[in-house]
Coordinates of C-alpha atoms in Angstrom, one line a residue:
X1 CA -13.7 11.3 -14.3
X2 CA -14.4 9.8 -17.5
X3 CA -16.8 6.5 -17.2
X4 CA -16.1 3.5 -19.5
X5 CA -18.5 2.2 -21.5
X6 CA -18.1 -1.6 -22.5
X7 CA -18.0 -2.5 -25.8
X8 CA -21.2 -3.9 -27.5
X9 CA -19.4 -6.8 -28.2
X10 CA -17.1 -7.2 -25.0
X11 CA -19.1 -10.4 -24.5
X12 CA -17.7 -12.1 -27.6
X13 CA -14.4 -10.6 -27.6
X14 CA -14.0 -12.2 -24.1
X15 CA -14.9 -15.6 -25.2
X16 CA -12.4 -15.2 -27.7
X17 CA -9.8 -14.0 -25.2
X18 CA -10.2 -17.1 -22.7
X19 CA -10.2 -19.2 -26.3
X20 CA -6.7 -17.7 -26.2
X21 CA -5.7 -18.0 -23.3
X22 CA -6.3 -21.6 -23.0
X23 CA -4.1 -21.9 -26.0
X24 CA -1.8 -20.3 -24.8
X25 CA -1.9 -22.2 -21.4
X26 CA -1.3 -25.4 -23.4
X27 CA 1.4 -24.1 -25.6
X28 CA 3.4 -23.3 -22.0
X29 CA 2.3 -25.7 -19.8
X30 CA 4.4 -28.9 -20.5
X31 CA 2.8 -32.2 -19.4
X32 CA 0.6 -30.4 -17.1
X33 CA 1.2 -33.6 -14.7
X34 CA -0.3 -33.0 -11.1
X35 CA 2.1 -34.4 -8.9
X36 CA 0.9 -33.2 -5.5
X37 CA -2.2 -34.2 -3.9
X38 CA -4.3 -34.3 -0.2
X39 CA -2.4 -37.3 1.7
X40 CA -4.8 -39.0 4.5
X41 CA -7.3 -36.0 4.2
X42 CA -4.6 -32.9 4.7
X43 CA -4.5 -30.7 1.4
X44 CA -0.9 -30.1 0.7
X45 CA -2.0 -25.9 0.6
X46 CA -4.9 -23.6 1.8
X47 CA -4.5 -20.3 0.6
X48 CA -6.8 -18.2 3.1
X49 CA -7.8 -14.9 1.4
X50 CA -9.3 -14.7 -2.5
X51 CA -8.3 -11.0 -3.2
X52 CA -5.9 -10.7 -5.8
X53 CA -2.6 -12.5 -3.8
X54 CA -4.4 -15.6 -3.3
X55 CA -5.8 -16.0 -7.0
X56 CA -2.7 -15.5 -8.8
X57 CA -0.6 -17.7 -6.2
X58 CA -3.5 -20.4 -7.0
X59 CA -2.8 -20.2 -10.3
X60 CA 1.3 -20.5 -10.0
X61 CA 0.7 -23.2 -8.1
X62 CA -1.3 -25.0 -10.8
X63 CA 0.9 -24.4 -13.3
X64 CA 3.8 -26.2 -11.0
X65 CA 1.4 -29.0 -11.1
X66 CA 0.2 -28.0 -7.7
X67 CA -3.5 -28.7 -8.0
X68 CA -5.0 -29.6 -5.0
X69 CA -5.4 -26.6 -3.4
X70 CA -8.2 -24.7 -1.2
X71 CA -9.2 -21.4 -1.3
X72 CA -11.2 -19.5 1.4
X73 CA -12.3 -16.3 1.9
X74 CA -14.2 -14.7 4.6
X75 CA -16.2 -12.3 2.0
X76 CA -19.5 -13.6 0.4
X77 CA -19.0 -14.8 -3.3
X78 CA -17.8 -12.0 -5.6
X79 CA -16.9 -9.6 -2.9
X80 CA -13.1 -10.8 -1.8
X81 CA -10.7 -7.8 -1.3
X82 CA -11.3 -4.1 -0.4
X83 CA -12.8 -3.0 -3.9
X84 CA -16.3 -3.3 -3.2
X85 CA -16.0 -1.9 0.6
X86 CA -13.5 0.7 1.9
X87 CA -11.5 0.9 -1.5
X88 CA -13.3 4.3 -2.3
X89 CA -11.3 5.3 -4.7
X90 CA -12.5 6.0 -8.4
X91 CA -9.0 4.4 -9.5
X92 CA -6.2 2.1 -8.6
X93 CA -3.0 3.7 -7.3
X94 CA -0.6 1.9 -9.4
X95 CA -0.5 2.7 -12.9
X96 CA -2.1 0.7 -15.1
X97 CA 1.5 -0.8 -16.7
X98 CA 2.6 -2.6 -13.9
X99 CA 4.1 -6.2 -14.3
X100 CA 1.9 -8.5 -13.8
X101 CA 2.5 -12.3 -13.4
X102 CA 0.6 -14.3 -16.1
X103 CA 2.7 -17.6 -15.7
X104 CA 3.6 -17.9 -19.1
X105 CA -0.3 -16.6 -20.7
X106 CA -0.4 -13.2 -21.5
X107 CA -4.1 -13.5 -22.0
X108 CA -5.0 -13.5 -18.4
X109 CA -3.2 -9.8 -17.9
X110 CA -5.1 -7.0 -16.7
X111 CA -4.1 -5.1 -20.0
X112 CA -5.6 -8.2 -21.8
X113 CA -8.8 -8.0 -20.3
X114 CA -9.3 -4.9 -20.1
X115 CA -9.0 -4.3 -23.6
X116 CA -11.4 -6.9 -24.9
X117 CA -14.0 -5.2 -22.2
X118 CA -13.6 -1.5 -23.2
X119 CA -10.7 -1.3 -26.5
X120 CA -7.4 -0.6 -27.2
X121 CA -8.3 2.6 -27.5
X122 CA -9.4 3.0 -24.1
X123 CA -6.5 1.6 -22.5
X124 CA -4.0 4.3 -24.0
X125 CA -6.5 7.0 -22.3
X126 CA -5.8 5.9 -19.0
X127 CA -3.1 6.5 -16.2
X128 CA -4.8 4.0 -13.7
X129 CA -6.7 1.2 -13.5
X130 CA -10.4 2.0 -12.7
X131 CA -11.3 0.3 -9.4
X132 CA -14.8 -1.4 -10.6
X133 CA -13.2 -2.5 -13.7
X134 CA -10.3 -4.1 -11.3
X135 CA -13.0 -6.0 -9.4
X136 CA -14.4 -7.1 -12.8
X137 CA -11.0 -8.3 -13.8
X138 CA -10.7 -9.9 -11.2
X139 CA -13.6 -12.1 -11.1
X140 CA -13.0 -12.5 -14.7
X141 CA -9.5 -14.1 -13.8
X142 CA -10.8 -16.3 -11.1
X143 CA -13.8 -18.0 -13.6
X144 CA -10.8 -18.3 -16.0
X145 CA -8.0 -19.8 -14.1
X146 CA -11.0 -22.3 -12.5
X147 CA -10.3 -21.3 -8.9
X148 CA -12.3 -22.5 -6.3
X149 CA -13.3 -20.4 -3.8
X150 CA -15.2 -21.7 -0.4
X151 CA -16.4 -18.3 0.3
X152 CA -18.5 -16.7 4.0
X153 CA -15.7 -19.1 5.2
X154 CA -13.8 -17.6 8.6
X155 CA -10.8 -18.5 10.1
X156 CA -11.2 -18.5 13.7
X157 CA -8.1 -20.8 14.7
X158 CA -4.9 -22.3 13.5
X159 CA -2.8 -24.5 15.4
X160 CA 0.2 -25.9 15.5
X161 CA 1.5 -28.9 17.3
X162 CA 4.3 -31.1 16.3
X163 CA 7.0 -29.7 13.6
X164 CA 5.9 -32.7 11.6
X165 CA 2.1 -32.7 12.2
X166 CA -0.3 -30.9 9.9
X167 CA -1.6 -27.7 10.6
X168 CA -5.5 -27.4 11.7
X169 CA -7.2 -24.4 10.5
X170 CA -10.5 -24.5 12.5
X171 CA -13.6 -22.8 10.1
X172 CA -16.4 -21.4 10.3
X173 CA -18.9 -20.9 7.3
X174 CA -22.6 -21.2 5.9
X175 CA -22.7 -25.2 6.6
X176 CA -21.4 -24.6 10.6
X177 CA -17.9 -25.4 12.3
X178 CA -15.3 -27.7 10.5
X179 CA -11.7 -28.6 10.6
X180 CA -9.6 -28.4 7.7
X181 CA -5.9 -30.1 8.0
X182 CA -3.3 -28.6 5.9
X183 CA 0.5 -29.4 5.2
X184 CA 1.0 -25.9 4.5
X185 CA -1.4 -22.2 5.5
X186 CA -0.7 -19.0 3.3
X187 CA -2.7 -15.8 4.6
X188 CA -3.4 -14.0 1.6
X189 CA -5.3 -11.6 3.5
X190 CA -4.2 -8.0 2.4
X191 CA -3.4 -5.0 4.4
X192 CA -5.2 -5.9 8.0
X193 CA -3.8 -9.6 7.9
X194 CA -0.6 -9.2 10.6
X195 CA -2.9 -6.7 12.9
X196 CA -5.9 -4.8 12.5
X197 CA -6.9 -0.8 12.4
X198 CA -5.2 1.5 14.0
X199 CA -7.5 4.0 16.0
X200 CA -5.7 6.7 18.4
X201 CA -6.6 6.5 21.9
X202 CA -7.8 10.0 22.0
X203 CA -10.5 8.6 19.9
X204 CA -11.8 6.3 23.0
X205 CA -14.1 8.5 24.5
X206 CA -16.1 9.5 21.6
X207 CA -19.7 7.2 21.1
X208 CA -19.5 4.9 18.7
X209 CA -21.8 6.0 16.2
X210 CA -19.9 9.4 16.1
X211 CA -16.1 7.4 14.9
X212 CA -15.1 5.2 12.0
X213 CA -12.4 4.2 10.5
X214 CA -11.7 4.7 7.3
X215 CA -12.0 0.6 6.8
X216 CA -15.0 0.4 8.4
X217 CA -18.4 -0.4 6.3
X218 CA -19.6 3.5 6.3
X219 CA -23.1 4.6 5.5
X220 CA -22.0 7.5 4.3
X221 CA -25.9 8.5 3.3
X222 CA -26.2 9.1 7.1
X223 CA -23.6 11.7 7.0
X224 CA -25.4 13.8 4.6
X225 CA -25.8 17.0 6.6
X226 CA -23.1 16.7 9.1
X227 CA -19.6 18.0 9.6
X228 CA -17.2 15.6 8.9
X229 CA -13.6 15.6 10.7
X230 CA -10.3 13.4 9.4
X231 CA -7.7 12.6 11.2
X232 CA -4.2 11.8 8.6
X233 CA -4.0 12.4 5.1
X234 CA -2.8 9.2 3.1
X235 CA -5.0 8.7 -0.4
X236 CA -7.5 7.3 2.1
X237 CA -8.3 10.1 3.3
X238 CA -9.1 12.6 0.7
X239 CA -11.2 9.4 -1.1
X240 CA -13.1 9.4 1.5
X241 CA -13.8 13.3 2.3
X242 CA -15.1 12.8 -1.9
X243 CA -17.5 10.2 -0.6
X244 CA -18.4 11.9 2.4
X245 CA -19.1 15.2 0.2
X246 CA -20.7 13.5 -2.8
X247 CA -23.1 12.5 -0.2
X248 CA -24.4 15.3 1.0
X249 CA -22.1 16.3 3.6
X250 CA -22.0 19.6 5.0
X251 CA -18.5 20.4 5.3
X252 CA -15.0 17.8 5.8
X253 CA -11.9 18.6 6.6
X254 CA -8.8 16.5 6.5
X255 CA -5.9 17.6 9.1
X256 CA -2.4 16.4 8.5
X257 CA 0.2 16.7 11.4
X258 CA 2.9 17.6 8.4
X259 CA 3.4 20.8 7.2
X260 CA 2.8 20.3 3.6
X261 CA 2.1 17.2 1.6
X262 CA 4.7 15.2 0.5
X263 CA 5.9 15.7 -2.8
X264 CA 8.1 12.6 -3.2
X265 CA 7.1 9.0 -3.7
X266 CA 9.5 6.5 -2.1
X267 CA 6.9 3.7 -4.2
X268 CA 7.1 5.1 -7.6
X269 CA 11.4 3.9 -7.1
X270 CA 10.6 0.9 -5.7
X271 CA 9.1 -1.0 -8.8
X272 CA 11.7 -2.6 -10.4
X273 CA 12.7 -6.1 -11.2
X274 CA 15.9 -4.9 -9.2
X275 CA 14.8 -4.4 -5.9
X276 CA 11.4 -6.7 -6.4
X277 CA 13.5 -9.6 -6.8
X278 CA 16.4 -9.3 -4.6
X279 CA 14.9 -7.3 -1.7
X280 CA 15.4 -10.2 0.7
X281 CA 19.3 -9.9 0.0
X282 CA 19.4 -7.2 2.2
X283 CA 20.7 -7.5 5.5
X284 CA 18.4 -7.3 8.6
X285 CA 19.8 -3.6 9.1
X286 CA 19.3 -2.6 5.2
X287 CA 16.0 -4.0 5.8
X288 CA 15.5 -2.3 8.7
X289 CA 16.8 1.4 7.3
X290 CA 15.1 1.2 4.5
X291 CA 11.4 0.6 6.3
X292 CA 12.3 3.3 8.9
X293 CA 13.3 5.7 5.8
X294 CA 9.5 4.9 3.4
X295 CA 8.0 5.4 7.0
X296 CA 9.6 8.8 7.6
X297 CA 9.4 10.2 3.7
X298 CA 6.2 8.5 3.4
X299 CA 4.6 9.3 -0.1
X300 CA 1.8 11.6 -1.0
X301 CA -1.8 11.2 -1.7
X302 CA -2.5 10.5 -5.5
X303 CA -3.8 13.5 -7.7
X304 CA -6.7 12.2 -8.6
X305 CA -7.8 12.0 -4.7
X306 CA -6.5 15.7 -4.4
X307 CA -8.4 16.7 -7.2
X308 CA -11.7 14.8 -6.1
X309 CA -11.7 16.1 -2.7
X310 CA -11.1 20.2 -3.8
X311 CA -13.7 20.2 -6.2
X312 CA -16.4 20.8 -3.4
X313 CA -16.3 24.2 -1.7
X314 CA -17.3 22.1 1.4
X315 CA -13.5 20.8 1.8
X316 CA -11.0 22.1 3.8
X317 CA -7.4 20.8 3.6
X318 CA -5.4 21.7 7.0
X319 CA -2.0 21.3 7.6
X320 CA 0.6 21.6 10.5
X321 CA -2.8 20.3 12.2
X322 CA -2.2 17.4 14.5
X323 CA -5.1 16.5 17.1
X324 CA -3.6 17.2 20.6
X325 CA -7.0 16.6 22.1
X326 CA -10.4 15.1 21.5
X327 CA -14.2 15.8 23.4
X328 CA -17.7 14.8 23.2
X329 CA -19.3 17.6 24.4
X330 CA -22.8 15.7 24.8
X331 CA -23.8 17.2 21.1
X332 CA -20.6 17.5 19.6
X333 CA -17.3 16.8 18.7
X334 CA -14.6 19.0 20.1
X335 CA -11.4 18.7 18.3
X336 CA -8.3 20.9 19.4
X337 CA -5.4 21.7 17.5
X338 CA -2.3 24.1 17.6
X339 CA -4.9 26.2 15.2
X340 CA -7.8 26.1 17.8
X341 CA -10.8 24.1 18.4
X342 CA -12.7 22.7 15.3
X343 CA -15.8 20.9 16.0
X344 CA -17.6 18.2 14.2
X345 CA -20.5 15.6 14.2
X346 CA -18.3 12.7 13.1
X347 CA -14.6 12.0 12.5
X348 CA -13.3 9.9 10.5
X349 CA -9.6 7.8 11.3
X350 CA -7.3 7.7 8.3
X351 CA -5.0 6.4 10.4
X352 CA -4.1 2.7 8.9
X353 CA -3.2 -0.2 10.7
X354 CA -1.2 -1.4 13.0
X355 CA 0.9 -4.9 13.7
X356 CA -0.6 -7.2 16.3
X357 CA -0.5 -10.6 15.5
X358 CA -2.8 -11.1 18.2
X359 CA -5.4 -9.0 17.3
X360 CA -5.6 -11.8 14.0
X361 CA -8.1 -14.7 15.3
X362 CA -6.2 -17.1 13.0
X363 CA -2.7 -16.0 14.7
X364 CA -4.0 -15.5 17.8
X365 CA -3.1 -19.2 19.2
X366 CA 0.3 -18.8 17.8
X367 CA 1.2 -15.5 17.9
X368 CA 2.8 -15.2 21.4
X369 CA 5.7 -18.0 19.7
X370 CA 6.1 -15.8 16.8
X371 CA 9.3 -14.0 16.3
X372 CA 8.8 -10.3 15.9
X373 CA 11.5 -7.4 14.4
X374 CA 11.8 -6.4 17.7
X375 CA 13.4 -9.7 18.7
X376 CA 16.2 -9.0 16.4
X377 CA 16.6 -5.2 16.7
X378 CA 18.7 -3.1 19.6
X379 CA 16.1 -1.4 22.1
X380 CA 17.6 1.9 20.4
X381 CA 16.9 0.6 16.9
X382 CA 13.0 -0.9 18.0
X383 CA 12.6 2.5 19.7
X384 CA 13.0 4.3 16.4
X385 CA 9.7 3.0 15.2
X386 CA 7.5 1.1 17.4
X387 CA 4.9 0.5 14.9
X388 CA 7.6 -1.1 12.8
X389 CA 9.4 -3.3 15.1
X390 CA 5.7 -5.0 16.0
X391 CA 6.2 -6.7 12.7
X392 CA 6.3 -10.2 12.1
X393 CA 10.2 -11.2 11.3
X394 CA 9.5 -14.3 8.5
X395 CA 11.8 -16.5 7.0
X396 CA 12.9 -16.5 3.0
X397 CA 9.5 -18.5 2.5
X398 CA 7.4 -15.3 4.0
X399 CA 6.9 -18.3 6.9
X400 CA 6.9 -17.6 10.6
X401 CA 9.4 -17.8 12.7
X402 CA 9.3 -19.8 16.3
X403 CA 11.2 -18.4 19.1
X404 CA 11.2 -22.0 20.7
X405 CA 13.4 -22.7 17.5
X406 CA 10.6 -25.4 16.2
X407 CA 9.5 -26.0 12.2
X408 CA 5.8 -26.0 12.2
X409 CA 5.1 -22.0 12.0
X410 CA 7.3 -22.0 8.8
X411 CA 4.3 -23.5 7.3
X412 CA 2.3 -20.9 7.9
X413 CA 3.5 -18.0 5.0
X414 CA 2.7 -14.4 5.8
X415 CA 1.3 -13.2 1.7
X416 CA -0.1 -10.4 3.2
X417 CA 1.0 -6.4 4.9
X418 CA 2.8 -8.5 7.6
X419 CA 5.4 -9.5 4.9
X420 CA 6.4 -5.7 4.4
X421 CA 9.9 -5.6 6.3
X422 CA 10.9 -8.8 6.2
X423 CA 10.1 -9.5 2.6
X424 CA 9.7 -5.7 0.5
X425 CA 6.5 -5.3 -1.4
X426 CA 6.2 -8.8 -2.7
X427 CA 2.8 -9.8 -0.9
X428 CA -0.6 -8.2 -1.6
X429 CA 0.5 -4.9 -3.3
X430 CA -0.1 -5.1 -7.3
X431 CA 3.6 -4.4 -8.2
X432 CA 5.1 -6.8 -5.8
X433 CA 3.1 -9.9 -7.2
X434 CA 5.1 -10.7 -10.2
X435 CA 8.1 -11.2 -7.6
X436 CA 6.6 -12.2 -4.4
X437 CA 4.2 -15.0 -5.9
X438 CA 6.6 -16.5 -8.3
X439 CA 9.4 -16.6 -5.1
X440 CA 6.1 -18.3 -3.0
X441 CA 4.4 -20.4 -5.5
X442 CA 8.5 -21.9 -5.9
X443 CA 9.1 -22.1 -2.2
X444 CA 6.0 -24.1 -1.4
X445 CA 6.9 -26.4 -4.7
X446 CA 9.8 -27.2 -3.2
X447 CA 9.4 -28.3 0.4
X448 CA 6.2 -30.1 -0.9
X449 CA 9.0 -32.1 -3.3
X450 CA 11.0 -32.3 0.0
X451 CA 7.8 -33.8 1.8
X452 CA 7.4 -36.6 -0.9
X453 CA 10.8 -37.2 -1.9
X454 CA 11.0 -40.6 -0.5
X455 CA 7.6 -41.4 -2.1
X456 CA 8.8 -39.7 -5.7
X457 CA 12.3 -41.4 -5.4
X458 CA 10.5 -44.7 -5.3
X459 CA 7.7 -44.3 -7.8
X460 CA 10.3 -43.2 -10.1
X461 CA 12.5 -46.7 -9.0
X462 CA 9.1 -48.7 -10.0
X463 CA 8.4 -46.8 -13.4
X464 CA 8.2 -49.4 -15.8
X465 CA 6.0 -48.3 -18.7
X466 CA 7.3 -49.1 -21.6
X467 CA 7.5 -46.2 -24.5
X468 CA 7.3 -48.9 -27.4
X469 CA 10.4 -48.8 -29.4
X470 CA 10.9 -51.3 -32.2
X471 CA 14.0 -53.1 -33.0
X472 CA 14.6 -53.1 -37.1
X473 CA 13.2 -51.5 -39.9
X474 CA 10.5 -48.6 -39.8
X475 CA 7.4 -50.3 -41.3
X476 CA 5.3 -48.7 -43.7
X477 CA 2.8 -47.6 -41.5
X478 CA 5.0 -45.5 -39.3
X479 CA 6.4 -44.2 -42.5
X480 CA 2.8 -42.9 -43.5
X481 CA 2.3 -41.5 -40.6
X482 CA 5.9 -39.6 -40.7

C-alpha cells in the first residue's frame, strides 16, 4: 500500500483548522449556557470507554450544554480503542465518506483533518481511511473538542440500588481504589463491551502459549518460523495471516467452514439515514429477522485483506474446512478437517465474540437482572441463533432493562456491540455514530431535564434580571452606537 507522507506544513494548516473550527463552534453554538452539573458529588454522566463512541458523545453532550461529564478509559493515555492493538489492519473498513457527526462544525470531520495532515489531493486517492491516520485523528479530535480523559482507569463494579439512587461505579486506576457516583453510566466500550472473546471449546486442551485470539496482544515476532493455523475467515483473519507472514512466519493458513467467500455485503445496504435513523421502529420480530438474516449472509472480508494475505506464497486460503477436531500431540498441533489432518505450531481464533454480560466486570453485579433477547423470543425463535438471543434487550435509550420491572438499570446505556439487535448499528461502528450518538446525547438531555425540572421550573419563577429597556426617546448615545 501507498504510505502518506504529512505535509511540511500540516503543523500550521492544523492550527488554522482548530482556528476554524472554534469559529465555527461559536457561530452554531447559541448561548453555550451549561445547565447541568455534579449535584452533592454525583456527575450527571460518566462515559466509560474513550475510543471513538465516547469522544463524539462527549462532545454532543457539550454542545447540549451538558458539561460536566467524565471520561474513563481503561487504556493508558493515547492508546483507547483497538487501533493501536489487535486492529491490524493497514485500513479502516468503512470508506472514507461516511457521515460523520460534527454537531454543527464541519472542521472537526475526519475529511477535515485529514486533509490539512496529508492534502486534498490525497484524500481523492483513497477508498479507506488509513488505520494510523484514524488513531491520529482521533487524538487530534479529543485535544480539540477539550475532552478529558481519566485514563489506566478500570471499571471493576457498578451497582445499582434504589430506582432513584445514583449509580456507583467502583474504579480502579494509577492513584488506587475510588468510588465515583453517577446519575447516569454509558459503556462506550466497543465490540467486547456486552461479553468477551469467543474461543471454541475444542481449543481447551491446547497450552496456552500455543492459542490466541485474534484480540489478544500477539507477539507476532515469536511466530517468525512457525506454522500458523486460523480458525474463521472474517477481515480479521486474513489481517492477521499478513502480520503473521510479514513476520517471518513460515507458512498460515486460514480455514473457513463456508464453501466460498461471501460475495455480498449486508453492511454496505445498511448505511443510510433511512434505516440509521429509524432502525428502532422495527418491531421486536423485524428486529429479530433481520439479525438472524446479517448473521446467516454475513459479509466478506475486505479486498485489501484478501490481497494482503495472497501476496506471500506462504498463505494458504481453505475452504469447506471446518475444524471437527483439535490435538496437542506433545510437539504439535493436530488439526483435522473433512480434508485431513493439518498440523501447526500455533492457531490463531478468528472467531469474535460472544454475549455474556457476565463475563463484563462492570455488568457482572447486575447482569443476572438484566433482560436478555431470549426473554422476549419463543424457545423456537432463541434456538435459531443462540449467540444472538444472549444479547442484551435495551430500551429506546440503549439502557438496560430490569426483569424485576425497576428504573435504575435504564441508567446504565449499552453504546457499545451489545446495542446491535436491539438498537441497529448506532453504537461503536463508524457509520452508525451520526445516528446512534445524536439519538443518545438527546436521550440523556432529556431525562437529565426531567431530573431537574422542579429545580429549572423554579429558577426560571425567580428570574428577575432585568434586560434594561428604556421608556422614551432613543438618546444619542444609543443612536451612535446603532
Amino acid at each position: 500500500m501507498n504510505v502518506l507522507s504529512e505535509l511540511p506544513d500540516a503543523a500550521a494548516r492544523l492550527a488554522a483548522l482548530e482556528r476554524e473550527a472554534a469559529h465555527q463552534a461559536a457561530l452554531s453554538a447559541g448561548d453555550g449556557r451549561s445547565w447541568v452539573s455534579a449535584r452533592d458529588g454525583v456527575r450527571p454522566v460518566v462515559i466509560v470507554g474513550a475510543g471513538q463512541a465516547g469522544l463524539v458523545l462527549a462532545r454532543g453532550l457539550r454542545r447540549r450544554g451538558i458539561d460536566d461529564v467524565v471520561v474513563l478509559d481503561a487504556a493508558p493515555a493515547g492508546t483507547a480503542g483497538p487501533w493501536t492493538t489487535y486492529a491490524r489492519m493497514h485500513t479502516l473498513r468503512t470508506p472514507k465518506d461516511i457521515a460523520w457527526p460534527t454537531w454543527g462544525t464541519p472542521a472537526v470531520s475526519p475529511r477535515a483533518w485529514f486533509e490539512a495532515v496529508y492534502s486534498a489531493e490525497a484524500w481523492d486517492k483513497i477508498e479507506y481511511f488509513p488505520t494510523a491516520a484514524w488513531q491520529g485523528f482521533l487524538q487530534w479530535y479529543r485535544e480539540v473538542s477539550d475532552i478529558t480523559v481519566v485514563p489506566s482507569t478500570r471499571v471493576t463494579r457498578l451497582l445499582t440500588t434504589t430506582d432513584d439512587a445514583p449509580l456507583e461505579l467502583h474504579l480502579d486506576g494509577p492513584d488506587g481504589q475510588w468510588l465515583l457516583p453517577a446519575r447516569h453510566v454509558v459503556l462506550a466500550t466497543g465490540i467486547e463491551g456486552a461479553g468477551g472473546r469467543h474461543i471454541p471449546p475444542l481449543l481447551d486442551g491446547l497450552p496456552a502459549d500455543r492459542v490466541h485470539h485474534t484480540h489478544d496482544d500477539i507477539d507476532f515476532a515469536a511466530l517468525a518460523g512457525l506454522r500458523i493455523g486460523i480458525l474463521g475467515a472474517g477481515t480479521g483473519a486474513f489481517d492477521n495471516a499478513a502480520t503473521a507472514l510479514e513476520h517471518g512466519a513460515a507458512s498460515v493458513d486460514v480455514h473457513m467452514r463456508r464453501p466460498a467467500m461471501p460475495q455480498v455485503s449486508p453492511y454496505r445496504w445498511m448505511e443510510f439515514a433511512g434505516l440509521i435513523e429509524n432502525y428502532g421502529s422495527f418491531t421486536d420480530a423485524q428486529k429479530w429477522a433481520f439479525n438472524v438474516h446479517l448473521s446467516a449472509v454475513d459479509q466478506p472480508a475486505t479486498q485489501n485483506a484478501l490481497w494482503r494475505a495472497h501476496a506471500f506464497d506462504e498463505f494458504r486460503f481453505r475452504t469447506s474446512s471446518p475444524w471437527q477436531h483439535v490435538e496437542w500431540t506433545g510437539g504439535e498441533i493436530a488439526v483435522t478437517t473433512p480434508h485431513g489432518i493439518h498440523r501447526y505450531d500455533v492457531v490463531l481464533a478468528a472467531t469474535g465474540i460472544a454475549a455474556d454480560l457476565v463475563r463484563r466486570p462492570e455488568l457482572a453485579t447486575v447482569a443476572q437482572d438484566a433482560v436478555l433477547w431470549s426473554d422476549r423470543l419463543t424457545p423456537a425463535d432463541a434456538a435459531q441463533n443462540p449467540g444472538l438471543a444472549a444479547f442484551p434487550y435495551l430500551d429506546d435509550d440503549f439502557g438496560l432493562v430490569d426483569r424485576r420491572g425497576g428504573e435504575a438499570m435504564s441508567r446504565i446505556h449499552m453504546f457499545n456491540h451489545g446495542a446491535r439487535i436491539s438498537q441497529g448499528m448506532l453504537s461503536h461502528q463508524i457509520p452508525g455514530l451520526v445516528g446512534g450518538a445524536t439519538k443518545l446525547a438527546a436521550a440523556l438531555s432529556r431525562r437529565l431535564f426531567q431530573r431537574d425540572a422542579d429545580a429549572l421550573l423554579a429558577e426560571y419563577l425567580a428570574y428577575d434580571v432585568p434586560v434594561g429597556v428604556h421608556i422614551g426617546r432613543r438618546s444619542a448615545a444609543a443612536v451612535a452606537i446603532g
